């Protein structure tokens, strides 16, 4: 019988398992990881678009507020005297009238107000000086869909029907999403003499990043001492060009004209009347409040929605906001040329959250994949082990059956041969006849030993009666009956004992242990035929050892030789007769007696097989 130390990969079932379970499993894990990545990217994008939509709405509302103001003031201009403007609408700052190149103010306005107003708009209104006027770069580029400059938008009867704000926003954002269109638009605008400036903020979300500017994904609270991260430049879609008041009023009947100066944003409303131009500066405080009111749901768990003014300051300020870097919104959009440099934006309450979410999804999927893999690996190992054990057991049982058959056949053949010789009466030499009979007896002895082994093996669950015994006596007895045969085949046999060694046990069973050990010593001896049996007391243990000078046991299999059906595959032992039961029976009997059987290599070559039994203290023979 072969030693069952085959690699598990020699079993086809293992390869089937690898092909059917392990490889698809690994592929699945990789797919799961990749789709988790993609999924978290989609989730991130969805989140960004949702916030972008909110920001778009906020920008649209702010723009609507400005259109509303323009329209209301247009109404007031038509019906009210400039002296009554302020009481008609709180957004009115300093009203004026321009007639024949002269500016006049209602009596109610203070000197300081007038000075302020004249400083901002005096030269522009009176003497044809120019001021920057603002427009959207996409609208300049797509001159086809909107006529005239936004700031002059008004009820010009000749103007075609204006597109709705939403349509305009959509067209603009579609253009803005295309970096090629944008760079073309910018170059067209600059060739038409427009001035291009940088945006006030740098959004951190991928979606709203303008084309080339790489944005550090760093968040710094604006109210701490730490300086803000450098804000990468993005170009503002609001571009400016200097124009005179005459130019501005030539295209429309009324409108708003924003002006950026070191004092911040001021806005002029103007309307053409018969022979004169009336208008007012806007009360920016009131305008800001109107815009702040129009922003939908400023604070949620996730984000802060706000509008930044020309200085990058939020127009809604609240103690409840977390520490935010206003210059680094998550997503942001410029509002419109009516509010140059103003931005609507969304800031994350926890800026790390999307990254954490993405990482969490990845980690969760990785853990799942790892768990799946571990389960698969464990399953694989179990299957492989079960297969190995089963296959080995099956092979050993087949070999056992073959061995038993062989072991029965050989002595039977000899017995038949010798008995037929005797029966034929041809052999008259008495000494030869006795030889034949001895041979028959020896074969019968081998047969009964084998039958004994098989019987003992099949009865291994049963208990036998125990009685006080002397181990030395049993050893002498067994040796006495086997010695002649051993000596006949050239063995020198020796025995030593410590006198009576009392144990409790079953005489026949213990005799069988020794018989098996002696028979092995005989079978597995080579040229040096020497067997020594010793019986000793070691403290409270009785030790019976059988020592030979035979082939010994390979270190790798010294534990396996005690397994049932196991036979060494060494060519020497494979040549010997045997069914692989002797040592397993010996160990089984020893264990039933509360003892054990061990193997150890013998110094100078050979084996030592020892039976250890508890000394029987109650039987001090
Ligand atoms: P069997 O002798 O029928 O093969 P055993 O259970 O008695 O079965 O022994 C198991 C194996 O242990 C043997 O096949 C042999 O390889 C090894 N073995 C047992 N006794 C000895 C010994 N005295 N010297 C060397 N090898 C031995």
Coordinates of C-alpha atoms and ligand atoms in Angstrom, one line a residue:
X1 CA 0.0 0.0 0.0
X2 CA 1.3 3.4 -1.0
X3 CA 2.0 6.1 1.5
X4 CA -0.8 8.6 1.3
X5 CA 1.2 11.8 1.2
X6 CA 0.0 12.9 -2.2
X7 CA -0.4 16.6 -2.8
X8 CA -4.1 17.7 -2.9
X9 CA -3.6 19.0 -6.4
X10 CA -3.2 15.5 -7.6
X11 CA -7.0 15.0 -7.2
X12 CA -9.0 16.1 -10.3
X13 CA -11.9 17.2 -8.0
X14 CA -9.6 19.9 -6.6
X15 CA -9.1 21.3 -10.1
X16 CA -12.8 21.1 -10.7
X17 CA -13.3 23.1 -7.6
X18 CA -10.6 25.6 -8.6
X19 CA -12.2 26.0 -12.1
X20 CA -15.8 26.0 -10.9
X21 CA -15.6 28.0 -7.7
X22 CA -12.3 29.7 -7.0
X23 CA -11.7 31.3 -10.4
X24 CA -15.3 32.6 -10.8
X25 CA -15.2 33.7 -7.2
X26 CA -12.1 35.8 -7.8
X27 CA -13.6 37.2 -10.9
X28 CA -16.8 38.1 -9.0
X29 CA -14.8 39.8 -6.3
X30 CA -12.9 41.9 -8.8
X31 CA -16.1 42.8 -10.6
X32 CA -17.8 43.7 -7.3
X33 CA -14.8 45.9 -6.3
X34 CA -14.9 47.6 -9.7
X35 CA -18.6 48.2 -9.7
X36 CA -18.4 49.5 -6.1
X37 CA -15.9 52.0 -7.4
X38 CA -18.1 53.0 -10.3
X39 CA -21.2 53.0 -8.1
X40 CA -19.6 55.4 -5.6
X41 CA -18.5 57.6 -8.4
X42 CA -22.0 57.7 -9.7
X43 CA -23.4 58.4 -6.3
X44 CA -20.9 61.2 -5.9
X45 CA -21.9 62.6 -9.3
X46 CA -25.6 62.3 -8.4
X47 CA -24.9 64.1 -5.2
X48 CA -23.0 66.8 -7.0
X49 CA -25.7 67.2 -9.6
X50 CA -28.4 67.4 -6.9
X51 CA -26.5 70.2 -5.2
X52 CA -25.7 71.8 -8.5
X53 CA -29.5 71.9 -9.2
X54 CA -30.1 73.6 -5.9
X55 CA -27.3 76.1 -6.5
X56 CA -28.8 76.8 -10.0
X57 CA -32.2 77.4 -8.4
X58 CA -30.6 79.8 -5.9
X59 CA -28.8 81.7 -8.7
X60 CA -32.0 81.8 -10.7
X61 CA -34.0 83.2 -7.7
X62 CA -31.3 85.9 -7.1
X63 CA -31.5 86.8 -10.8
X64 CA -35.2 86.9 -10.6
X65 CA -35.1 89.3 -7.7
X66 CA -33.0 91.7 -9.8
X67 CA -35.4 91.4 -12.8
X68 CA -38.2 92.0 -10.4
X69 CA -36.6 95.1 -9.0
X70 CA -35.9 96.4 -12.5
X71 CA -39.5 95.9 -13.5
X72 CA -41.0 97.4 -10.4
X73 CA -38.8 100.5 -10.7
X74 CA -39.8 100.7 -14.4
X75 CA -43.5 100.9 -13.2
X76 CA -42.7 103.5 -10.6
X77 CA -40.7 105.6 -13.1
X78 CA -43.8 105.7 -15.3
X79 CA -46.2 106.9 -12.6
X80 CA -44.4 108.5 -9.7
X81 CA -42.6 111.7 -9.2
X82 CA -38.9 111.0 -8.2
X83 CA -39.6 112.7 -4.8
X84 CA -42.1 109.8 -4.0
X85 CA -39.9 106.9 -5.2
X86 CA -38.4 106.1 -1.8
X87 CA -41.8 105.7 -0.2
X88 CA -43.0 103.7 -3.2
X89 CA -40.2 101.0 -2.8
X90 CA -37.6 100.6 -0.1
X91 CA -35.0 99.3 -2.6
X92 CA -34.8 102.8 -4.0
X93 CA -31.5 104.5 -2.8
X94 CA -30.9 108.0 -4.2
X95 CA -33.4 109.0 -7.0
X96 CA -32.2 111.4 -9.7
X97 CA -33.3 113.1 -12.8
X98 CA -31.1 113.9 -15.8
X99 CA -32.3 116.7 -17.9
X100 CA -30.2 118.5 -20.5
X101 CA -26.9 117.1 -19.0
X102 CA -27.8 118.3 -15.5
X103 CA -28.5 116.0 -12.6
X104 CA -31.1 116.9 -10.0
X105 CA -32.2 115.2 -6.8
X106 CA -35.4 115.4 -4.9
X107 CA -35.4 117.8 -2.0
X108 CA -35.5 115.0 0.6
X109 CA -32.1 113.6 -0.3
X110 CA -29.2 114.6 1.9
X111 CA -25.9 116.2 0.7
X112 CA -23.9 113.1 1.5
X113 CA -26.2 110.9 -0.5
X114 CA -25.9 113.2 -3.5
X115 CA -22.1 113.3 -3.2
X116 CA -22.0 109.6 -3.0
X117 CA -24.2 109.2 -6.0
X118 CA -22.3 111.8 -8.1
X119 CA -19.0 110.2 -7.2
X120 CA -20.2 106.9 -8.6
X121 CA -22.3 107.9 -11.6
X122 CA -21.9 111.7 -12.0
X123 CA -19.4 111.8 -14.9
X124 CA -21.0 108.8 -16.5
X125 CA -24.5 110.4 -16.6
X126 CA -23.5 113.9 -17.4
X127 CA -20.4 114.0 -19.6
X128 CA -20.4 110.8 -21.7
X129 CA -17.6 109.2 -19.6
X130 CA -17.5 105.4 -19.9
X131 CA -18.1 102.7 -17.2
X132 CA -17.6 99.0 -17.4
X133 CA -20.8 97.3 -18.3
X134 CA -21.3 93.6 -17.8
X135 CA -22.5 90.7 -19.9
X136 CA -22.3 87.0 -20.0
X137 CA -19.6 85.5 -22.2
X138 CA -21.9 82.7 -23.5
X139 CA -24.5 85.2 -24.5
X140 CA -22.0 87.2 -26.5
X141 CA -20.9 84.0 -28.2
X142 CA -24.4 82.9 -28.8
X143 CA -25.6 86.3 -29.9
X144 CA -28.4 84.4 -31.8
X145 CA -30.6 83.7 -28.8
X146 CA -30.7 86.9 -26.9
X147 CA -30.6 90.4 -28.2
X148 CA -28.8 93.2 -26.5
X149 CA -27.0 93.5 -23.3
X150 CA -28.6 92.0 -20.3
X151 CA -28.3 95.1 -18.2
X152 CA -30.3 97.0 -20.7
X153 CA -33.0 94.4 -20.8
X154 CA -36.3 96.2 -20.6
X155 CA -39.6 96.6 -22.3
X156 CA -38.1 97.6 -25.6
X157 CA -41.0 97.1 -28.0
X158 CA -38.7 96.2 -30.8
X159 CA -37.0 93.4 -28.9
X160 CA -38.1 89.9 -29.8
X161 CA -39.8 87.8 -27.0
X162 CA -37.1 87.1 -24.4
X163 CA -36.4 83.6 -23.5
X164 CA -37.5 82.5 -20.1
X165 CA -34.8 82.5 -17.4
X166 CA -34.8 78.8 -17.1
X167 CA -34.2 78.3 -20.9
X168 CA -31.4 80.9 -20.8
X169 CA -29.8 79.2 -17.8
X170 CA -30.0 75.8 -19.5
X171 CA -28.4 77.1 -22.7
X172 CA -25.7 78.8 -20.7
X173 CA -24.9 75.8 -18.6
X174 CA -24.8 73.5 -21.6
X175 CA -22.3 75.9 -23.2
X176 CA -20.4 76.1 -19.9
X177 CA -20.1 72.3 -19.7
X178 CA -18.2 72.3 -23.0
X179 CA -14.7 73.6 -22.4
X180 CA -14.0 74.0 -26.1
X181 CA -17.1 76.2 -26.6
X182 CA -16.1 78.1 -23.5
X183 CA -12.6 78.9 -24.6
X184 CA -13.9 79.9 -28.0
X185 CA -16.4 82.1 -26.3
X186 CA -13.8 83.8 -24.2
X187 CA -11.5 84.4 -27.1
X188 CA -14.4 85.9 -29.1
X189 CA -15.3 88.1 -26.1
X190 CA -11.8 89.3 -25.7
X191 CA -11.5 90.0 -29.5
X192 CA -14.6 92.2 -29.2
X193 CA -12.9 94.2 -26.5
X194 CA -14.4 92.6 -23.4
X195 CA -12.3 92.3 -20.3
X196 CA -12.1 88.9 -18.7
X197 CA -11.6 88.4 -15.0
X198 CA -11.3 85.5 -12.6
X199 CA -14.1 84.0 -10.5
X200 CA -14.3 84.7 -6.9
X201 CA -14.4 81.1 -5.8
X202 CA -13.0 77.7 -6.8
X203 CA -15.6 74.9 -6.4
X204 CA -14.1 71.6 -5.2
X205 CA -16.5 69.1 -6.8
X206 CA -15.4 67.5 -10.0
X207 CA -18.6 68.4 -11.8
X208 CA -18.3 72.2 -11.4
X209 CA -14.6 72.5 -11.9
X210 CA -13.8 74.6 -14.8
X211 CA -11.6 73.0 -17.4
X212 CA -7.9 73.3 -16.7
X213 CA -7.7 74.5 -13.1
X214 CA -6.6 71.7 -10.8
X215 CA -8.2 72.2 -7.5
X216 CA -6.6 71.1 -4.3
X217 CA -9.2 69.2 -2.4
X218 CA -8.4 71.0 0.8
X219 CA -10.8 72.6 3.1
X220 CA -9.8 75.4 5.4
X221 CA -12.2 77.0 7.8
X222 CA -12.4 80.7 7.0
X223 CA -12.8 81.7 10.6
X224 CA -9.6 80.1 11.8
X225 CA -6.1 81.6 11.8
X226 CA -5.0 79.1 9.1
X227 CA -4.7 81.0 5.8
X228 CA -7.0 79.7 3.1
X229 CA -5.6 77.3 0.6
X230 CA -4.6 79.2 -2.6
X231 CA -7.6 79.5 -4.7
X232 CA -6.9 78.3 -8.3
X233 CA -8.2 80.7 -10.8
X234 CA -11.3 80.1 -12.9
X235 CA -12.5 82.5 -15.5
X236 CA -15.7 84.4 -14.7
X237 CA -18.4 84.1 -17.3
X238 CA -19.3 87.7 -16.7
X239 CA -17.1 89.8 -18.8
X240 CA -17.0 93.6 -19.0
X241 CA -16.6 96.4 -21.6
X242 CA -16.6 100.1 -21.1
X243 CA -19.5 101.9 -22.6
X244 CA -21.0 105.4 -22.4
X245 CA -24.4 106.1 -20.9
X246 CA -25.6 107.1 -24.4
X247 CA -24.6 103.7 -25.7
X248 CA -26.4 101.9 -22.9
X249 CA -29.6 103.8 -23.3
X250 CA -29.7 103.5 -27.0
X251 CA -30.8 99.9 -26.8
X252 CA -33.6 99.9 -24.3
X253 CA -36.1 102.0 -22.3
X254 CA -35.0 101.1 -18.8
X255 CA -32.6 98.9 -17.1
X256 CA -30.1 98.2 -14.3
X257 CA -26.4 99.2 -14.5
X258 CA -24.2 97.5 -11.9
X259 CA -20.9 99.2 -11.0
X260 CA -18.0 97.7 -9.2
X261 CA -15.7 100.1 -7.3
X262 CA -13.5 100.0 -4.3
X263 CA -16.6 100.6 -2.3
X264 CA -18.1 97.4 -3.6
X265 CA -21.1 96.9 -5.9
X266 CA -23.5 99.8 -6.5
X267 CA -26.4 99.5 -9.0
X268 CA -28.0 102.2 -11.0
X269 CA -31.5 102.0 -12.2
X270 CA -32.4 104.3 -15.1
X271 CA -35.5 104.8 -17.3
X272 CA -36.0 107.1 -20.3
X273 CA -38.8 109.6 -20.0
X274 CA -39.9 112.4 -22.3
X275 CA -36.9 114.7 -22.6
X276 CA -35.2 113.3 -19.5
X277 CA -33.8 110.2 -17.9
X278 CA -34.9 109.4 -14.4
X279 CA -33.6 106.7 -12.1
X280 CA -32.0 105.9 -8.8
X281 CA -29.2 104.1 -7.1
X282 CA -30.3 100.9 -5.4
X283 CA -30.3 100.6 -1.6
X284 CA -27.9 97.6 -1.6
X285 CA -28.8 96.6 1.9
X286 CA -32.5 96.1 0.9
X287 CA -31.5 94.4 -2.4
X288 CA -29.3 92.0 -0.4
X289 CA -32.1 91.2 2.0
X290 CA -34.5 90.5 -0.9
X291 CA -32.0 88.1 -2.4
X292 CA -31.2 86.4 0.9
X293 CA -35.0 85.8 1.4
X294 CA -35.2 84.2 -2.0
X295 CA -32.5 81.5 -1.4
X296 CA -34.3 78.2 -0.8
X297 CA -33.6 76.3 2.4
X298 CA -30.3 77.8 3.4
X299 CA -29.1 75.1 5.8
X300 CA -29.8 71.3 5.8
X301 CA -27.9 68.5 7.5
X302 CA -25.7 68.1 4.5
X303 CA -25.1 71.5 3.0
X304 CA -25.2 75.2 3.3
X305 CA -26.7 77.1 0.4
X306 CA -25.7 80.7 0.1
X307 CA -24.9 83.6 -2.1
X308 CA -21.6 85.4 -2.0
X309 CA -21.3 89.0 -2.8
X310 CA -18.6 90.7 -4.9
X311 CA -16.2 90.4 -2.0
X312 CA -16.8 86.8 -1.5
X313 CA -18.8 87.4 1.7
X314 CA -22.0 85.4 2.3
X315 CA -25.1 87.4 2.2
X316 CA -26.8 85.1 4.7
X317 CA -24.8 85.0 7.8
X318 CA -25.6 82.7 10.7
X319 CA -24.1 81.5 13.9
X320 CA -25.5 78.1 13.1
X321 CA -23.3 77.6 10.1
X322 CA -20.4 75.2 10.6
X323 CA -16.9 76.6 10.0
X324 CA -16.7 77.0 6.2
X325 CA -14.2 78.2 3.7
X326 CA -16.5 80.5 1.7
X327 CA -14.0 80.6 -1.2
X328 CA -14.1 76.9 -1.6
X329 CA -17.7 75.9 -2.2
X330 CA -18.5 72.3 -3.1
X331 CA -20.4 73.5 -6.2
X332 CA -21.0 77.1 -7.2
X333 CA -22.4 79.2 -10.1
X334 CA -22.1 82.8 -11.0
X335 CA -25.5 84.5 -10.8
X336 CA -25.7 86.8 -13.8
X337 CA -24.3 89.9 -15.2
X338 CA -26.8 91.9 -13.1
X339 CA -24.7 90.9 -10.1
X340 CA -21.1 90.7 -11.4
X341 CA -18.8 88.6 -9.3
X342 CA -21.7 87.3 -7.2
X343 CA -21.9 83.5 -6.8
X344 CA -24.5 81.1 -5.6
X345 CA -22.9 78.1 -4.0
X346 CA -23.3 75.0 -1.8
X347 CA -20.9 74.2 1.0
X348 CA -20.8 70.8 2.6
X349 CA -21.5 70.7 6.3
X350 CA -18.9 67.9 6.5
X351 CA -16.6 68.4 3.5
X352 CA -15.0 65.0 4.0
X353 CA -18.3 63.1 3.8
X354 CA -18.5 62.2 0.1
X355 CA -14.9 60.9 0.3
X356 CA -15.7 58.9 3.4
X357 CA -18.9 57.5 1.8
X358 CA -16.9 56.4 -1.2
X359 CA -14.2 54.9 0.9
X360 CA -16.8 53.2 3.1
X361 CA -18.5 51.6 0.1
X362 CA -15.1 50.3 -1.1
X363 CA -14.2 49.0 2.3
X364 CA -17.6 47.3 2.8
X365 CA -17.3 45.6 -0.6
X366 CA -13.7 44.6 0.0
X367 CA -14.6 43.1 3.3
X368 CA -17.5 41.2 1.7
X369 CA -15.2 40.0 -1.1
X370 CA -12.5 39.0 1.4
X371 CA -15.2 37.1 3.5
X372 CA -16.5 35.4 0.3
X373 CA -12.9 34.4 -0.6
X374 CA -12.2 33.2 2.9
X375 CA -15.4 31.1 2.9
X376 CA -14.4 29.7 -0.5
X377 CA -10.9 28.9 0.6
X378 CA -12.1 27.2 3.8
X379 CA -14.6 25.3 1.7
X380 CA -12.0 24.3 -0.7
X381 CA -9.6 23.1 1.9
X382 CA -12.3 21.1 3.6
X383 CA -13.4 19.6 0.4
X384 CA -9.8 18.8 -0.6
X385 CA -9.1 17.2 2.8
X386 CA -12.3 15.2 2.8
X387 CA -11.4 14.0 -0.7
X388 CA -7.9 13.1 0.3
X389 CA -9.0 11.2 3.4
X390 CA -11.8 9.4 1.6
X391 CA -9.6 8.5 -1.4
X392 CA -6.8 7.3 0.9
X393 CA -9.2 5.3 3.0
X394 CA -10.7 3.7 -0.1
X395 CA -7.3 2.8 -1.5
X396 CA -6.2 1.4 1.8
X397 CA -9.3 -0.8 2.1
X398 CA -8.8 -2.1 -1.4
X399 CA -5.2 -2.9 -0.6
X400 CA -6.3 -4.5 2.7
X401 CA -8.6 -6.9 0.9
X402 CA -5.9 -7.8 -1.5
X403 CA -3.4 -8.3 1.3
X404 CA -5.8 -10.5 3.3
X405 CA -6.5 -12.6 0.3
X406 CA -2.8 -13.0 -0.4
X407 CA -2.0 -13.7 3.3
X408 CA -4.7 -16.5 3.3
X409 CA -3.7 -18.0 0.0
X410 CA 0.1 -18.4 0.7
X411 CA -0.2 -20.6 3.8
X412 CA -3.2 -22.5 2.3
X413 CA -1.1 -23.4 -0.7
X414 CA 1.8 -24.7 1.4
X415 CA -0.6 -26.6 3.7
X416 CA -2.3 -28.3 0.7
X417 CA 1.1 -29.1 -0.9
X418 CA 2.5 -30.7 2.3
X419 CA -0.7 -32.5 3.3
X420 CA -1.0 -34.0 -0.3
X421 CA 2.7 -35.1 -0.1
X422 CA 2.0 -36.9 3.2
X423 CA -1.3 -38.4 2.0
X424 CA 0.3 -39.8 -1.1
X425 CA 2.5 -42.0 1.2
X426 CA 5.4 -41.6 -1.2
X427 CA 7.6 -40.0 1.4
X428 CA 8.7 -42.7 3.8
X429 CA 11.6 -40.9 5.5
X430 CA 10.2 -40.2 9.0
X431 CA 12.3 -37.1 9.5
X432 CA 11.1 -35.5 6.2
X433 CA 7.5 -36.4 7.2
X434 CA 8.0 -34.6 10.5
X435 CA 9.5 -31.6 8.6
X436 CA 6.3 -31.4 6.5
X437 CA 4.2 -31.6 9.5
X438 CA 6.2 -28.8 11.2
X439 CA 5.8 -26.7 8.0
X440 CA 2.0 -27.3 8.1
X441 CA 1.9 -26.4 11.8
X442 CA 3.9 -23.2 11.1
X443 CA 1.5 -22.2 8.3
X444 CA -1.5 -22.9 10.5
X445 CA 0.1 -20.7 13.2
X446 CA 0.5 -17.9 10.6
X447 CA -3.1 -18.4 9.5
X448 CA -4.5 -18.3 13.0
X449 CA -2.4 -15.2 13.9
X450 CA -3.9 -13.5 10.8
X451 CA -7.4 -14.6 11.7
X452 CA -6.8 -13.5 15.3
X453 CA -5.8 -10.0 14.0
X454 CA -8.8 -9.6 11.8
X455 CA -11.1 -10.8 14.5
X456 CA -9.5 -8.5 17.1
X457 CA -9.8 -5.7 14.6
X458 CA -13.5 -6.3 13.9
X459 CA -14.1 -6.7 17.7
X460 CA -12.1 -3.5 18.5
X461 CA -15.1 -1.9 20.2
X462 CA -15.6 -4.6 22.7
X463 CA -14.2 -4.9 26.2
X464 CA -12.5 -7.9 27.5
X465 CA -12.2 -9.3 31.0
X466 CA -9.2 -8.0 32.9
X467 CA -7.3 -9.8 35.7
X468 CA -4.0 -9.2 37.6
X469 CA -1.1 -10.4 35.5
X470 CA 2.7 -10.5 35.4
X471 CA 3.9 -8.9 32.2
X472 CA 7.3 -10.7 32.5
X473 CA 5.5 -14.0 32.6
X474 CA 3.5 -13.2 29.5
X475 CA 6.6 -12.1 27.7
X476 CA 8.4 -15.3 28.6
X477 CA 5.4 -17.4 27.5
X478 CA 5.0 -15.7 24.1
X479 CA 8.7 -15.7 23.4
X480 CA 8.9 -19.4 24.4
X481 CA 6.4 -20.3 21.8
X482 CA 7.9 -18.2 19.0
X483 CA 11.6 -18.5 19.8
X484 CA 12.1 -21.9 18.0
X485 CA 10.7 -20.5 14.8
X486 CA 12.8 -17.3 15.1
X487 CA 15.9 -19.3 15.9
X488 CA 15.2 -21.6 13.0
X489 CA 15.2 -18.6 10.6
X490 CA 18.5 -17.4 12.1
X491 CA 17.6 -15.0 14.8
X492 CA 19.4 -14.5 18.0
X493 CA 16.8 -13.8 20.7
X494 CA 17.5 -12.3 24.1
X495 CA 15.3 -11.3 27.0
X496 CA 15.7 -9.4 30.2
X497 CA 13.2 -8.5 32.9
X498 CA 13.0 -6.8 36.3
X499 CA 11.4 -9.8 37.8
X500 CA 7.6 -9.9 38.1
X501 CA 6.0 -6.7 36.7
X502 CA 2.4 -6.6 37.8
X503 CA -0.3 -5.2 35.5
X504 CA -4.0 -5.6 35.2
X505 CA -5.2 -6.8 31.9
X506 CA -6.3 -9.4 29.5
X507 CA -3.7 -12.1 29.0
X508 CA -4.6 -13.1 25.4
X509 CA -4.8 -9.5 24.3
X510 CA -1.4 -8.5 25.8
X511 CA 0.1 -11.7 24.3
X512 CA -1.2 -10.6 20.9
X513 CA 0.5 -7.2 21.2
X514 CA 3.8 -8.9 21.9
X515 CA 3.2 -11.5 19.1
X516 CA 2.6 -8.6 16.6
X517 CA 5.7 -6.7 17.7
X518 CA 7.9 -9.8 17.5
X519 CA 6.4 -10.8 14.1
X520 CA 7.2 -7.2 12.9
X521 CA 10.8 -7.5 14.3
X522 CA 11.2 -10.7 12.4
X523 CA 9.6 -9.4 9.1
X524 CA 11.4 -6.0 9.1
X525 CA 14.9 -7.3 9.9
X526 CA 17.6 -7.5 7.2
X527 CA 20.9 -9.2 7.5
X528 CA 21.4 -8.5 11.2
X529 CA 18.9 -10.9 12.8
X530 CA 18.8 -9.9 16.5
X531 CA 15.8 -9.4 18.7
X532 CA 15.8 -8.4 22.3
X533 CA 12.8 -8.2 24.6
X534 CA 12.9 -6.4 27.9
X535 CA 10.3 -6.0 30.6
X536 CA 10.9 -3.1 33.1
X537 CA 9.3 -1.1 35.8
X538 CA 9.7 2.6 35.3
X539 CA 8.2 4.3 38.4
X540 CA 4.5 3.5 38.2
X541 CA 4.7 2.2 34.6
X542 CA 5.4 -1.2 33.2
X543 CA 7.4 -1.1 29.9
X544 CA 7.6 -4.0 27.5
X545 CA 10.1 -3.3 24.6
X546 CA 10.9 -5.3 21.5
X547 CA 14.2 -4.2 19.9
X548 CA 15.5 -5.2 16.5
X549 CA 18.4 -4.3 14.2
X550 CA 16.1 -4.2 11.2
X551 CA 15.3 -1.6 8.6
X552 CA 13.8 0.9 11.1
X553 CA 11.0 3.3 10.3
X554 CA 11.4 6.5 8.2
X555 CA 11.0 9.6 10.4
X556 CA 8.2 10.9 8.2
X557 CA 5.9 8.0 8.8
X558 CA 6.6 7.0 12.4
X559 CA 3.2 8.3 13.5
X560 CA 1.3 6.8 10.5
X561 CA 2.5 3.2 11.1
X562 CA -0.1 3.0 13.9
X563 CA -3.0 3.8 11.6
X564 CA -5.1 0.8 10.5
X565 CA -4.3 -0.6 7.1
X566 CA -1.2 1.5 6.9
X567 CA 1.8 -0.3 5.4
X568 CA 5.2 1.3 4.8
X569 CA 5.9 1.6 1.1
X570 CA 9.5 1.1 1.6
X571 CA 10.6 -1.6 -0.9
X572 CA 11.9 -3.7 2.0
X573 CA 8.7 -3.7 4.0
X574 CA 6.5 -3.9 0.9
X575 CA 8.1 -7.2 0.1
X576 CA 7.1 -8.6 3.5
X577 CA 3.7 -10.2 4.1
X578 CA 1.2 -8.3 6.2
X579 CA -2.1 -6.5 6.1
X580 CA -1.3 -3.3 8.0
X581 CA -3.3 -4.2 11.1
X582 CA -0.6 -5.4 13.6
X583 CA 0.4 -2.0 15.1
X584 CA -3.1 -0.5 15.1
X585 CA -4.3 -3.5 17.0
X586 CA -1.4 -3.3 19.4
X587 CA -2.1 0.4 20.1
X588 CA -5.9 -0.3 20.4
X589 CA -5.2 -3.0 23.0
X590 CA -2.7 -0.8 24.9
X591 CA -5.2 2.0 25.0
X592 CA -7.9 -0.3 26.4
X593 CA -5.5 -1.1 29.2
X594 CA -4.9 2.6 29.9
X595 CA -1.5 2.5 28.2
X596 CA 0.1 3.1 24.9
X597 CA 2.5 1.8 22.2
X598 CA 5.3 3.9 20.9
X599 CA 8.0 3.6 18.3
X600 CA 11.5 5.0 18.7
X601 CA 14.6 4.5 16.5
X602 CA 17.2 2.3 18.1
X603 CA 20.6 3.6 18.7
X604 CA 23.0 1.8 16.3
X605 CA 20.1 1.0 13.9
X606 CA 16.9 -0.8 14.1
X607 CA 13.6 -0.1 15.9
X608 CA 12.3 -0.1 19.5
X609 CA 8.6 -0.7 19.9
X610 CA 7.4 -0.3 23.5
X611 CA 4.2 -1.1 25.3
X612 CA 3.5 1.1 28.3
X613 CA 1.0 0.0 30.9
X614 CA 0.1 1.3 34.3
X615 CA 1.7 -0.8 37.1
X616 CA -0.9 -2.7 39.1
X617 CA -0.2 -1.3 42.6
X618 CA -2.9 -3.6 44.2
X619 CA -1.0 -6.6 42.9
X620 CA 2.6 -6.3 44.3
X621 CA 3.8 -9.6 43.1
Ligands
LIG1 P1 2.1 -4.8 8.6 O1 3.3 -5.4 9.4 O2 1.1 -5.9 8.4 O3 2.5 -4.0 7.5 P2 1.8 -3.2 11.0 O4 0.6 -2.4 11.5 O5 2.3 -4.3 11.9 O6 1.4 -3.8 9.6 O7 3.0 -2.3 10.7 C1 2.8 -1.1 9.9 C2 4.0 -0.7 9.3 O8 5.0 -0.3 10.2 C3 4.7 -1.8 8.5 O9 4.2 -1.9 7.2 C4 6.2 -1.3 8.5 O10 6.4 -0.4 7.5 C5 6.3 -0.6 9.8 N1 6.9 -1.4 10.8 C6 6.3 -2.1 11.8 N2 7.2 -2.7 12.6 C7 8.4 -2.4 12.2 C8 9.7 -2.8 12.6 N3 10.0 -3.6 13.6 N4 10.8 -2.3 11.8 C9 10.5 -1.5 10.8 N5 9.3 -1.2 10.3 C10 8.2 -1.6 11.0

